[in-house]
Structures are given as C-alpha cells and as structure tokens.
Amino acid sequence: VTTMRLKPSNYVGLEADLAQGMTQTARIVLDAKVFGLIADQETCANWPMGRLQALLEQVNQKWDHYGHLPSALPEDLRARHQQIYAEAIKTARANGWDPDAEVAED
C-alpha cells in the first residue's frame, strides 16, 4: 500500500498574492512590516502556513495594544503604517486591483 503525503501549502508571497497583495494573508505581512516583526524586503514567499499563523499571532499581540486601530498607533508607527499601506495600495491598483469590485462581490 502506498501512502501519499500531502505537502502543506506555502504562501506565494506578496508579489504573487491574489488581489495584488490585498488579501487577509497579505495584510498580515504588511502589518508585520509596520511593527518591525519582519524586514521591509520580506515577502514571506514560500513560508509554510504554520509560520504565517505564528506571524499572525505576533501581529495580533502588537495590535492588541492599540485596539486594532491605526489611528491609535503612536505617531511613528502610524506614519509607517500609512507609508507601507499607501505603497501596497498603489502597487495593487497599478496591477489591476479594484477595491470596489470586492465590495460588489459581498
């Protein structure tokens, strides 16, 4: 009897993410950058989902201090959040992401 092993799926990374990096998983990566949990150049490409789950837990711990509100971040983190997300949104839009289409799907 042959047993087939399923390889756990790995994250594709920000550049290859669906919605050009505007998925929930991509936002974990972006938030991790905001809080300095990963390097600015890190895309998390090929990370196993378990590693991303651990990163999500770290991100949530950081957000817990601020009620999960960007407006509650201290000025330096708020500016960093704004910069990282503005860049991500600009890139996503340039690659065809349409936030209005997501709302229409709901």
PDB file of C-alpha atoms in Angstrom, residues 15-94:
ATOM      1  CA  GLU A  15       4.067  39.855  -5.305  1.00  0.00           C
ATOM      2  CA  ALA A  16       2.135  36.755  -6.347  1.00  0.00           C
ATOM      3  CA  ASP A  17      -0.744  37.117  -3.898  1.00  0.00           C
ATOM      4  CA  LEU A  18      -4.270  37.260  -5.209  1.00  0.00           C
ATOM      5  CA  ALA A  19      -5.720  40.757  -5.338  1.00  0.00           C
ATOM      6  CA  GLN A  20      -2.164  42.016  -5.819  1.00  0.00           C
ATOM      7  CA  GLY A  21      -1.343  41.817  -2.145  1.00  0.00           C
ATOM      8  CA  MET A  22      -4.621  42.989  -0.658  1.00  0.00           C
ATOM      9  CA  THR A  23      -5.756  39.655   0.792  1.00  0.00           C
ATOM     10  CA  GLN A  24      -6.053  38.967   4.512  1.00  0.00           C
ATOM     11  CA  THR A  25      -2.798  36.999   4.384  1.00  0.00           C
ATOM     12  CA  ALA A  26      -1.004  39.847   2.634  1.00  0.00           C
ATOM     13  CA  ARG A  27      -2.256  42.258   5.269  1.00  0.00           C
ATOM     14  CA  ILE A  28      -0.659  40.089   7.947  1.00  0.00           C
ATOM     15  CA  VAL A  29       2.645  40.524   6.114  1.00  0.00           C
ATOM     16  CA  LEU A  30       2.119  44.284   5.749  1.00  0.00           C
ATOM     17  CA  ASP A  31       1.236  44.658   9.423  1.00  0.00           C
ATOM     18  CA  ALA A  32       4.278  42.599  10.411  1.00  0.00           C
ATOM     19  CA  LYS A  33       6.389  45.115   8.499  1.00  0.00           C
ATOM     20  CA  VAL A  34       4.671  48.009  10.271  1.00  0.00           C
ATOM     21  CA  PHE A  35       5.577  46.543  13.648  1.00  0.00           C
ATOM     22  CA  GLY A  36       9.113  45.570  12.620  1.00  0.00           C
ATOM     23  CA  LEU A  37       8.456  41.851  13.029  1.00  0.00           C
ATOM     24  CA  ILE A  38       9.925  41.160   9.585  1.00  0.00           C
ATOM     25  CA  ALA A  39      12.275  43.095   7.302  1.00  0.00           C
ATOM     26  CA  ASP A  40      10.791  45.584   4.854  1.00  0.00           C
ATOM     27  CA  GLN A  41      12.076  43.466   1.943  1.00  0.00           C
ATOM     28  CA  GLU A  42      10.475  40.257   3.231  1.00  0.00           C
ATOM     29  CA  THR A  43       7.569  38.985   1.087  1.00  0.00           C
ATOM     30  CA  CYS A  44       7.076  35.736   3.032  1.00  0.00           C
ATOM     31  CA  ALA A  45       7.204  33.810  -0.243  1.00  0.00           C
ATOM     32  CA  ASN A  46       7.287  30.045   0.334  1.00  0.00           C
ATOM     33  CA  TRP A  47       6.559  30.396   4.039  1.00  0.00           C
ATOM     34  CA  PRO A  48       4.546  27.437   5.350  1.00  0.00           C
ATOM     35  CA  MET A  49       1.098  28.350   6.623  1.00  0.00           C
ATOM     36  CA  GLY A  50       2.116  27.423  10.168  1.00  0.00           C
ATOM     37  CA  ARG A  51       4.843  30.055  10.090  1.00  0.00           C
ATOM     38  CA  LEU A  52       2.333  32.623   8.831  1.00  0.00           C
ATOM     39  CA  GLN A  53      -0.049  31.634  11.619  1.00  0.00           C
ATOM     40  CA  ALA A  54       2.711  32.300  14.153  1.00  0.00           C
ATOM     41  CA  LEU A  55       3.337  35.681  12.498  1.00  0.00           C
ATOM     42  CA  LEU A  56      -0.391  36.453  12.693  1.00  0.00           C
ATOM     43  CA  GLU A  57      -0.313  35.774  16.428  1.00  0.00           C
ATOM     44  CA  GLN A  58       2.615  38.166  16.841  1.00  0.00           C
ATOM     45  CA  VAL A  59       0.847  40.821  14.749  1.00  0.00           C
ATOM     46  CA  ASN A  60      -2.355  40.430  16.780  1.00  0.00           C
ATOM     47  CA  GLN A  61      -0.401  40.831  20.030  1.00  0.00           C
ATOM     48  CA  LYS A  62       1.006  44.114  18.729  1.00  0.00           C
ATOM     49  CA  TRP A  63      -2.399  45.325  17.533  1.00  0.00           C
ATOM     50  CA  ASP A  64      -3.979  44.445  20.883  1.00  0.00           C
ATOM     51  CA  HIS A  65      -2.051  47.351  22.433  1.00  0.00           C
ATOM     52  CA  TYR A  66      -3.786  49.771  20.055  1.00  0.00           C
ATOM     53  CA  GLY A  67      -7.278  48.312  19.831  1.00  0.00           C
ATOM     54  CA  HIS A  68      -6.572  47.198  16.264  1.00  0.00           C
ATOM     55  CA  LEU A  69      -6.966  50.827  15.144  1.00  0.00           C
ATOM     56  CA  PRO A  70      -4.327  52.534  13.002  1.00  0.00           C
ATOM     57  CA  SER A  71      -5.496  55.869  14.420  1.00  0.00           C
ATOM     58  CA  ALA A  72      -4.477  54.679  17.909  1.00  0.00           C
ATOM     59  CA  LEU A  73      -0.898  53.947  16.865  1.00  0.00           C
ATOM     60  CA  PRO A  74       1.844  56.250  18.135  1.00  0.00           C
ATOM     61  CA  GLU A  75       2.913  58.801  15.528  1.00  0.00           C
ATOM     62  CA  ASP A  76       5.959  56.857  14.284  1.00  0.00           C
ATOM     63  CA  LEU A  77       4.003  53.633  13.781  1.00  0.00           C
ATOM     64  CA  ARG A  78       1.027  55.489  12.314  1.00  0.00           C
ATOM     65  CA  ALA A  79       3.324  57.130   9.740  1.00  0.00           C
ATOM     66  CA  ARG A  80       4.938  53.772   8.980  1.00  0.00           C
ATOM     67  CA  HIS A  81       1.515  52.129   8.599  1.00  0.00           C
ATOM     68  CA  GLN A  82       0.389  54.884   6.257  1.00  0.00           C
ATOM     69  CA  GLN A  83       3.545  54.611   4.148  1.00  0.00           C
ATOM     70  CA  ILE A  84       3.501  50.805   3.872  1.00  0.00           C
ATOM     71  CA  TYR A  85      -0.191  50.623   3.052  1.00  0.00           C
ATOM     72  CA  ALA A  86      -0.106  53.565   0.609  1.00  0.00           C
ATOM     73  CA  GLU A  87       2.696  51.848  -1.293  1.00  0.00           C
ATOM     74  CA  ALA A  88       0.907  48.479  -1.244  1.00  0.00           C
ATOM     75  CA  ILE A  89      -2.361  50.016  -2.447  1.00  0.00           C
ATOM     76  CA  LYS A  90      -0.591  51.947  -5.205  1.00  0.00           C
ATOM     77  CA  THR A  91       1.123  48.770  -6.416  1.00  0.00           C
ATOM     78  CA  ALA A  92      -2.102  46.760  -6.202  1.00  0.00           C
ATOM     79  CA  ARG A  93      -4.071  49.344  -8.179  1.00  0.00           C
ATOM     80  CA  ALA A  94      -1.325  49.507 -10.819  1.00  0.00           C
TER      81      ALA A  94
END
